[in-house]
Coordinates of C-alpha atoms in Angstrom, one line a residue:
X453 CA 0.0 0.0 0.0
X454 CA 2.9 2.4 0.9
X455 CA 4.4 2.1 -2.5
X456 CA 1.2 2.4 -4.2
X457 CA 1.2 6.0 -2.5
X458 CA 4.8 6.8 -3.2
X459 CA 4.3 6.4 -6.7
X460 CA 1.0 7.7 -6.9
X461 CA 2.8 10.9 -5.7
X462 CA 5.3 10.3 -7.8
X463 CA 2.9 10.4 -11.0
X464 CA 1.1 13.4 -9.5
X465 CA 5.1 15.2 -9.4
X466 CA 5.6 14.4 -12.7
X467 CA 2.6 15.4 -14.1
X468 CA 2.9 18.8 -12.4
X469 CA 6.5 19.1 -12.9
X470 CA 7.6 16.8 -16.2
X471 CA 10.9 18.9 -17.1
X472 CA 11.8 19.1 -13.6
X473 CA 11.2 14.8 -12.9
X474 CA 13.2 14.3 -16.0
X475 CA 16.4 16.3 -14.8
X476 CA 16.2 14.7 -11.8
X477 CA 15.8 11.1 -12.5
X478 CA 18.0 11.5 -15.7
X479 CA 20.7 14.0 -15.0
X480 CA 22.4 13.2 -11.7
X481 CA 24.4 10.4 -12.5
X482 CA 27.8 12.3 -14.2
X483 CA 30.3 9.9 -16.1
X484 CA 33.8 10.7 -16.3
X485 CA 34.6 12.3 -19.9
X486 CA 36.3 10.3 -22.1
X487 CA 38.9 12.0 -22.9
X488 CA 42.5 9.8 -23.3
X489 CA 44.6 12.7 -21.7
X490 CA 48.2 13.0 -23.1
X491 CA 51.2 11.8 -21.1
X492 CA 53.7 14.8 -22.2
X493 CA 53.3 18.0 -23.6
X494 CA 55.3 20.9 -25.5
X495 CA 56.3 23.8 -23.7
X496 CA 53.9 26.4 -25.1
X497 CA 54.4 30.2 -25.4
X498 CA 52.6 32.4 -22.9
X499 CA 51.1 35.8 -23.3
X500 CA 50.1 38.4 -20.6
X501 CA 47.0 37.2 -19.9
X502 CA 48.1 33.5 -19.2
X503 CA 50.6 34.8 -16.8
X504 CA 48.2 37.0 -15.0
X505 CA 46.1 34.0 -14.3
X506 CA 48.8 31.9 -13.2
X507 CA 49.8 35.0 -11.0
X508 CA 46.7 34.7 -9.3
X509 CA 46.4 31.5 -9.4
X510 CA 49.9 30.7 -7.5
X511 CA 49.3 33.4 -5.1
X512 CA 45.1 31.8 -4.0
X513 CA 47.2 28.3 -3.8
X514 CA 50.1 29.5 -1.6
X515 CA 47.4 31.0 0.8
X516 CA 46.0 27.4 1.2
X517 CA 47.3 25.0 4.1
X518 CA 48.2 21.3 3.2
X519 CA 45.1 20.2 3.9
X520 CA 43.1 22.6 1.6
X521 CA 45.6 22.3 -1.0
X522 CA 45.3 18.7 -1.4
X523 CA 41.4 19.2 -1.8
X524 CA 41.8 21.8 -4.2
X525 CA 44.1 19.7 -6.5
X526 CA 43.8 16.7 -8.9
X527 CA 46.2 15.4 -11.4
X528 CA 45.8 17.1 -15.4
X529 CA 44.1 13.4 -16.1
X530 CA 41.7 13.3 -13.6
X531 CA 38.3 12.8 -15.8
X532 CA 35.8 12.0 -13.0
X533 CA 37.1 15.7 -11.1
X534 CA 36.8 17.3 -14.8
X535 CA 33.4 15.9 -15.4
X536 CA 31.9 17.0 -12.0
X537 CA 30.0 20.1 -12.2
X538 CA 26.4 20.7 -12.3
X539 CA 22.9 22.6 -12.0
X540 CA 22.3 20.4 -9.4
X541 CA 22.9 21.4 -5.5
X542 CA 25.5 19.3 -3.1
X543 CA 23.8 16.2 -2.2
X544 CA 21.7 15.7 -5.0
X545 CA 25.7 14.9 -6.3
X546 CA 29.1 14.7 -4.8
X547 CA 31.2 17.5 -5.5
X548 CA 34.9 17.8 -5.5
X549 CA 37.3 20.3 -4.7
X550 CA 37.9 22.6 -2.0
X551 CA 34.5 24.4 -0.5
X552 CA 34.3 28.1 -0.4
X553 CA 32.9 27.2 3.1
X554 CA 36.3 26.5 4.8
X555 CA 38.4 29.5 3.4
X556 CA 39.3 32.6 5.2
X557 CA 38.8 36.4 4.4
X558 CA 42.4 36.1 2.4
X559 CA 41.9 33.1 0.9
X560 CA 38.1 34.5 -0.4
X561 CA 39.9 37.6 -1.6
X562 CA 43.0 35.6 -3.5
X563 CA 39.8 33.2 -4.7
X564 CA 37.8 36.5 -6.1
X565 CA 41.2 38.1 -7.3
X566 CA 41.6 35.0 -9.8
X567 CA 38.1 34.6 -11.1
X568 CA 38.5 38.7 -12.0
X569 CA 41.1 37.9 -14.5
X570 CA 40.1 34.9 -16.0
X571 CA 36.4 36.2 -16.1
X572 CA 35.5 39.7 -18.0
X573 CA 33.8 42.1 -15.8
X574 CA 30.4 40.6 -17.2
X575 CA 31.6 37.6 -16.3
X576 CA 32.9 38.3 -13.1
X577 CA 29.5 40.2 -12.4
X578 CA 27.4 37.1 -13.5
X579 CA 29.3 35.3 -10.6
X580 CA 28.8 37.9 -8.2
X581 CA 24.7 37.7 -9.5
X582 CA 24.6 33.9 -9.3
X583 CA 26.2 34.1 -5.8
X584 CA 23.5 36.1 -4.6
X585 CA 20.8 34.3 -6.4
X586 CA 22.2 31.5 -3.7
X587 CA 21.8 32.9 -0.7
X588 CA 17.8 33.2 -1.1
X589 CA 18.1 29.6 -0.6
X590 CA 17.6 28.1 2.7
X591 CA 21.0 26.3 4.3
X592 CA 18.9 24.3 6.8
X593 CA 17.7 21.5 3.5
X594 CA 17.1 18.0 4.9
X595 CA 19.3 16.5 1.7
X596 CA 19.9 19.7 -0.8
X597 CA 23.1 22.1 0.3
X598 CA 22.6 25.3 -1.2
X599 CA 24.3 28.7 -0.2
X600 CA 27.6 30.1 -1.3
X601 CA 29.6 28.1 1.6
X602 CA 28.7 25.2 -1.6
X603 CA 30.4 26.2 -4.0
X604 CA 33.9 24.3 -5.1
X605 CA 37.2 25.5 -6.4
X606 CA 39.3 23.0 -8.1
X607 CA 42.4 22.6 -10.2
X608 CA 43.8 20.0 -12.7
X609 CA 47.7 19.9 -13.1
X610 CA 49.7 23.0 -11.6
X611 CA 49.1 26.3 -12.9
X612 CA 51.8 26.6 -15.9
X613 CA 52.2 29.6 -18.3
X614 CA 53.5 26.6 -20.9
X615 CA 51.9 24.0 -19.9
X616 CA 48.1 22.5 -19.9
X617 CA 46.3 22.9 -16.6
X618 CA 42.4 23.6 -15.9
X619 CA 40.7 25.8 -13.2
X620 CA 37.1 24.5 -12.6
X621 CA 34.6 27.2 -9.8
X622 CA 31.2 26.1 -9.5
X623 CA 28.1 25.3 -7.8
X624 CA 24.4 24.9 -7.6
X625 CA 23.5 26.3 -11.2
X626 CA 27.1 27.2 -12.4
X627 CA 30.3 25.6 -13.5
X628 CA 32.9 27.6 -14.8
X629 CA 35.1 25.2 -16.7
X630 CA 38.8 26.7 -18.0
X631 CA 41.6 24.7 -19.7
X632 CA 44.6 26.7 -20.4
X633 CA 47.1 25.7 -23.1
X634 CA 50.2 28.8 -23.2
X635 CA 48.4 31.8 -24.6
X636 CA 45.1 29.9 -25.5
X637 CA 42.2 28.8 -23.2
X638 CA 38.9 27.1 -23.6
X639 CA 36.1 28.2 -21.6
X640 CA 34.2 24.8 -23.0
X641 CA 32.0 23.7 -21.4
X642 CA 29.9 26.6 -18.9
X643 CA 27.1 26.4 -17.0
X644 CA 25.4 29.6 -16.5
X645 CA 21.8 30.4 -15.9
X646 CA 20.6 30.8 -12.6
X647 CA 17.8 30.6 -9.6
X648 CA 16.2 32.8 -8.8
X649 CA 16.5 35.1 -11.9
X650 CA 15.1 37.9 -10.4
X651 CA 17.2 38.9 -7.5
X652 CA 18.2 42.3 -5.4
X653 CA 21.4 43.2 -5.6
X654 CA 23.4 46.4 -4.5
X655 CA 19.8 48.1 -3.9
X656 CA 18.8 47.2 -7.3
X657 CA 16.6 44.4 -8.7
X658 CA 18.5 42.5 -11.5
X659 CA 16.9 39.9 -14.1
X660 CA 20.0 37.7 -14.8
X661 CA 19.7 36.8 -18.1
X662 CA 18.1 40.3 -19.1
X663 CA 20.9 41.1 -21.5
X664 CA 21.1 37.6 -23.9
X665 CA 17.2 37.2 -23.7
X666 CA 16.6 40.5 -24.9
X667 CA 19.2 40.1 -27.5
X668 CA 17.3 37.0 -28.4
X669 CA 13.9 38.4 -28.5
X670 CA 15.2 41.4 -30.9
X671 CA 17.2 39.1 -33.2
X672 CA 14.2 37.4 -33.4
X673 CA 11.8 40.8 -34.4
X674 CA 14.2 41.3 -36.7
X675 CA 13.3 38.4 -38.9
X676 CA 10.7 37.9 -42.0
X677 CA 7.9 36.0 -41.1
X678 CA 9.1 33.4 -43.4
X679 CA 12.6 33.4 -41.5
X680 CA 11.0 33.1 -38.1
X681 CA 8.7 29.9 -39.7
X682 CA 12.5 28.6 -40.5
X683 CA 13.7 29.5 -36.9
X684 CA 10.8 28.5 -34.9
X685 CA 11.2 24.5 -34.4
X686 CA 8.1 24.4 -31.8
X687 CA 6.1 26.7 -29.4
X688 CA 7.0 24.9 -26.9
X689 CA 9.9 25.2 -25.0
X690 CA 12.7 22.0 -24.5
X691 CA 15.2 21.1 -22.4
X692 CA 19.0 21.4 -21.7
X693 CA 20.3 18.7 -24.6
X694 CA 24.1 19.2 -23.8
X695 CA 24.3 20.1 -19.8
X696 CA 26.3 17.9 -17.4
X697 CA 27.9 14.5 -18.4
X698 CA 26.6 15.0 -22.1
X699 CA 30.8 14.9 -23.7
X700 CA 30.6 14.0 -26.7
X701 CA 27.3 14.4 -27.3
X702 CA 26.7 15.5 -31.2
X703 CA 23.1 17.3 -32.6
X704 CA 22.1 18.4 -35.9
X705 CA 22.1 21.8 -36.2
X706 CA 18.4 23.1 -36.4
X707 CA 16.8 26.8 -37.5
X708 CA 18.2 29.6 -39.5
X709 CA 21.2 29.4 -41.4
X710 CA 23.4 32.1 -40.6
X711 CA 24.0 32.9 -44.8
X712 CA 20.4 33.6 -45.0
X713 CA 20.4 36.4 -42.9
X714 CA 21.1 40.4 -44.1
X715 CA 24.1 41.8 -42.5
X716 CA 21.7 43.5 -40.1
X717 CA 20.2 40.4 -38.9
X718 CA 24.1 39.0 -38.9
X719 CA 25.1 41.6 -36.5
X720 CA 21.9 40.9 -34.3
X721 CA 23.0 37.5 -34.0
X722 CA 26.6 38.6 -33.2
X723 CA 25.5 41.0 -30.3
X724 CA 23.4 37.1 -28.9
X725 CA 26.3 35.1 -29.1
X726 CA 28.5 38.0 -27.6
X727 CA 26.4 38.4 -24.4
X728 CA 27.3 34.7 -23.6
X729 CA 30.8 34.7 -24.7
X730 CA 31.6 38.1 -23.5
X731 CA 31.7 36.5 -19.3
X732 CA 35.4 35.7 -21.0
X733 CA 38.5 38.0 -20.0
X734 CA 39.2 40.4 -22.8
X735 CA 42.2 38.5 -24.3
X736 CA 40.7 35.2 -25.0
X737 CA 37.0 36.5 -25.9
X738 CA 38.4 38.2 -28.9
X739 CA 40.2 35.5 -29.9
X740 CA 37.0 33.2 -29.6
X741 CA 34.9 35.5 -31.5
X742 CA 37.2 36.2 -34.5
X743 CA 36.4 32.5 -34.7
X744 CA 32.5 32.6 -34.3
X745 CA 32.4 35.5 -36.9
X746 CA 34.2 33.8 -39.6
X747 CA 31.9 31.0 -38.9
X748 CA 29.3 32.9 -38.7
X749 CA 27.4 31.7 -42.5
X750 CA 27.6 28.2 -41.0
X751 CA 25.8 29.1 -37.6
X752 CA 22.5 28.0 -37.1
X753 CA 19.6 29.8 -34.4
X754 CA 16.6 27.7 -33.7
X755 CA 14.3 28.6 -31.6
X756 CA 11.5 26.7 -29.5
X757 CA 8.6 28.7 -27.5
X758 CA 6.3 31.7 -27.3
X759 CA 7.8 35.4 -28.5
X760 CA 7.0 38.2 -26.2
X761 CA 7.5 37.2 -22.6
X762 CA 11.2 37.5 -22.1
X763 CA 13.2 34.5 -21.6
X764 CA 10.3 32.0 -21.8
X765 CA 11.7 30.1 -25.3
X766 CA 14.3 27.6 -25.4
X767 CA 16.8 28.8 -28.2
X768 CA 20.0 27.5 -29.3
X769 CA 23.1 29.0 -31.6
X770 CA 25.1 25.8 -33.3
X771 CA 28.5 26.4 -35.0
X772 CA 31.2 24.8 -35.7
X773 CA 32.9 25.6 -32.3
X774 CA 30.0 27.3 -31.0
X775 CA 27.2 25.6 -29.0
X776 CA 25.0 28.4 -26.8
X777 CA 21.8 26.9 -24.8
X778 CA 19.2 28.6 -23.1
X779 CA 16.8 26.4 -21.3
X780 CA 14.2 28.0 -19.6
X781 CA 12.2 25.7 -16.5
X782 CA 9.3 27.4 -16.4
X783 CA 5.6 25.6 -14.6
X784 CA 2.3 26.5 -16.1
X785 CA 1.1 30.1 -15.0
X786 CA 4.4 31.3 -14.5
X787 CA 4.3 35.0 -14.8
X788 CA 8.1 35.5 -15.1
X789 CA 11.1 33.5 -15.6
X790 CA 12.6 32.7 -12.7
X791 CA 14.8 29.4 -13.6
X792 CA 17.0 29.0 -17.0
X793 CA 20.0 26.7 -17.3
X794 CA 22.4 28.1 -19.7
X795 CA 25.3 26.2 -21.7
X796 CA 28.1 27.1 -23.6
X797 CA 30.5 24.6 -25.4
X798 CA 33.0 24.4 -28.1
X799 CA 32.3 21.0 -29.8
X800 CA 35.7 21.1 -31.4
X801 CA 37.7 21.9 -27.9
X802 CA 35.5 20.9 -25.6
X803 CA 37.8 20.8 -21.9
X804 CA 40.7 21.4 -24.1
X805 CA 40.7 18.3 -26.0
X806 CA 41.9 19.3 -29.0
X807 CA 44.8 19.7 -27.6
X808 CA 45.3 17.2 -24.4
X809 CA 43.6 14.3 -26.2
X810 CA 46.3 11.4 -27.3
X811 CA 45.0 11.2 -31.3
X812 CA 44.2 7.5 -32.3
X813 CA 46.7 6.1 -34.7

């Protein structure tokens, strides 16, 4: 009789809340990547901004006792550690690293100083946003941890102006996800998003994602009808198809071709893809979106959902090295968005592998 009721109730959740059930029965369980990581590597050259991050990246370690440093750090091959971020709070998964919970005022500052450099000021802000966005959450959860004191810093291999190493920062609803090669790094793959959405902040009420869902709702007006019947795949929204443990994980491009659009609608889309890839520091964003522009004919924007309430569609951008996801989890009668997960990843360097990955002969 008891699990007649427990499944009863579980129908009744489902029914209520069918994106939500889905995440949470399907998405929790986070394989390693597979991802044959190199045994040596050439010396790289280094730039400015690599060594500023290493900078700050040596000075938050040294500020760590042996204890803290040993949870912070993971050999470069570790693909269990570089696989293990999520939307999902502590204790819906295990998380590794060291916890923002146990560091000092210093430490916190060191921490901050090194996310500012490798993040833009956007990006950094986002952070700051999704921090706060946190600490609505109650700490006293019977199985869930949220609040800030939850969220991990990691690193895989030493910090190395030549050589590969990857900084991974992340909680409930983000995972920041860098692997730095020399003067290169990959900011594949990041979880951005949020909840709540709508949070105060500094005195001021912020909307998270304002900035990209605005810029997709006006790319979007500035299409032809029969554009937008190209674009629009359904009216309803879908779900995250490339969030955590989803490596590998290949889909057809779907929507609007990116050489059927004027140059005005081209530029429209450029500003989207910019307010996503513009969290990265200066240095590496241009480099990234020099790429995405000469791409740019060969990017496709779908878009699933209803037009006019911001941030209520799903819509995705698919390139050849650019994949951005916006996933709103919206319930019936919602009057405003107040959940979205958001992904970014570069299918061709995802975590670096087009450089750390030992080719097969």
């Amino acid at each position: 009789m008891i699990v007649v009721l427990l499944l009863g109730v579980l129908v009744v959740v489902a029914i209520q809340f069918p994106r939500q059930t889905t995440a949470l029965f399907f998405s929790v369980n986070i394989s390693p990547v597979g991802i044959d990581v190199k045994d040596e590597f050439p010396d790289r050259q280094t730039d400015t901004q690599t060594i500023a991050i290493v900078t700050a990246a040596n000075l938050f370690l040294e500020s760590l006792d042996e204890q803290q440093k040993d949870a912070a750090t993971y050999a470069f091959s570790d693909n269990a550690q570089r696989s293990n971020w999520s939307n999902f709070p502590e204790g819906m998964i295990p998380r590794g690293g060291l916890k923002m919970g146990t560091l000092t005022e210093d430490q916190l500052a060191k921490l901050n100083a090194l996310l500012a450099v490798i993040m833009s000021e956007k990006g950094y802000e986002n952070i700051e946003y999704q921090l706060a966005a946190e600490r609505t959450f109650p700490t006293n959860h019977l199985t869930n941890k949220y609040g800030v004191d939850h969220f991990y810093v990691a690193f895989l291999g030493e910090p190395s102006e030549k050589q590969p190493w990857m900084f991974q920062f992340g909680g409930h609803h983000l995972g920041i996800n860098v692997t730095i090669y020399g003067p290169d790094a990959t900011f594949s793959p990041m979880l951005t998003g949020g909840q709540p959405l709508y949070i105060q902040y500094q005195g001021n009420e912020i909307f998270i994602t304002e900035e990209e869902t605005a810029a997709a709702q006006a790319f979007m007006s500035s299409l032809t009808k029969d554009q937008q019947n190209t674009a629009i795949r359904s009216h309803e929204p879908i779900n995250l198809l490339l969030g955590p443990g989803k490596y590998g994980t290949v889909i057809a491009p779907e929507g609007i071709k990116g050489s059927d659009l004027t140059e005005a609608q081209k530029q429209l889309l450029i500003t989207l893809i910019n307010t996503r890839l513009g969290f990265i520091n200066k240095d590496d964003h241009k480099a990234k979106m020099e790429t995405v522009i000469a791409e740019l004919d060969d990017t496709y924007f779908g878009w699933w959902g209803p037009q006019g309430k911001l941030g209520f569609a799903y819509f995705r951008i698919t390139g050849p090295s650019v994949i951005i996801e916006y996933a709103p989890q919206n319930d019936a009668g919602d009057l405003r968005t107040e959940h979205a997960h958001s992904m970014f990843r570069n299918p061709l360097n995802d975590y670096g592998s087009a450089w750390i990955e030992q080719k097969q002969q």
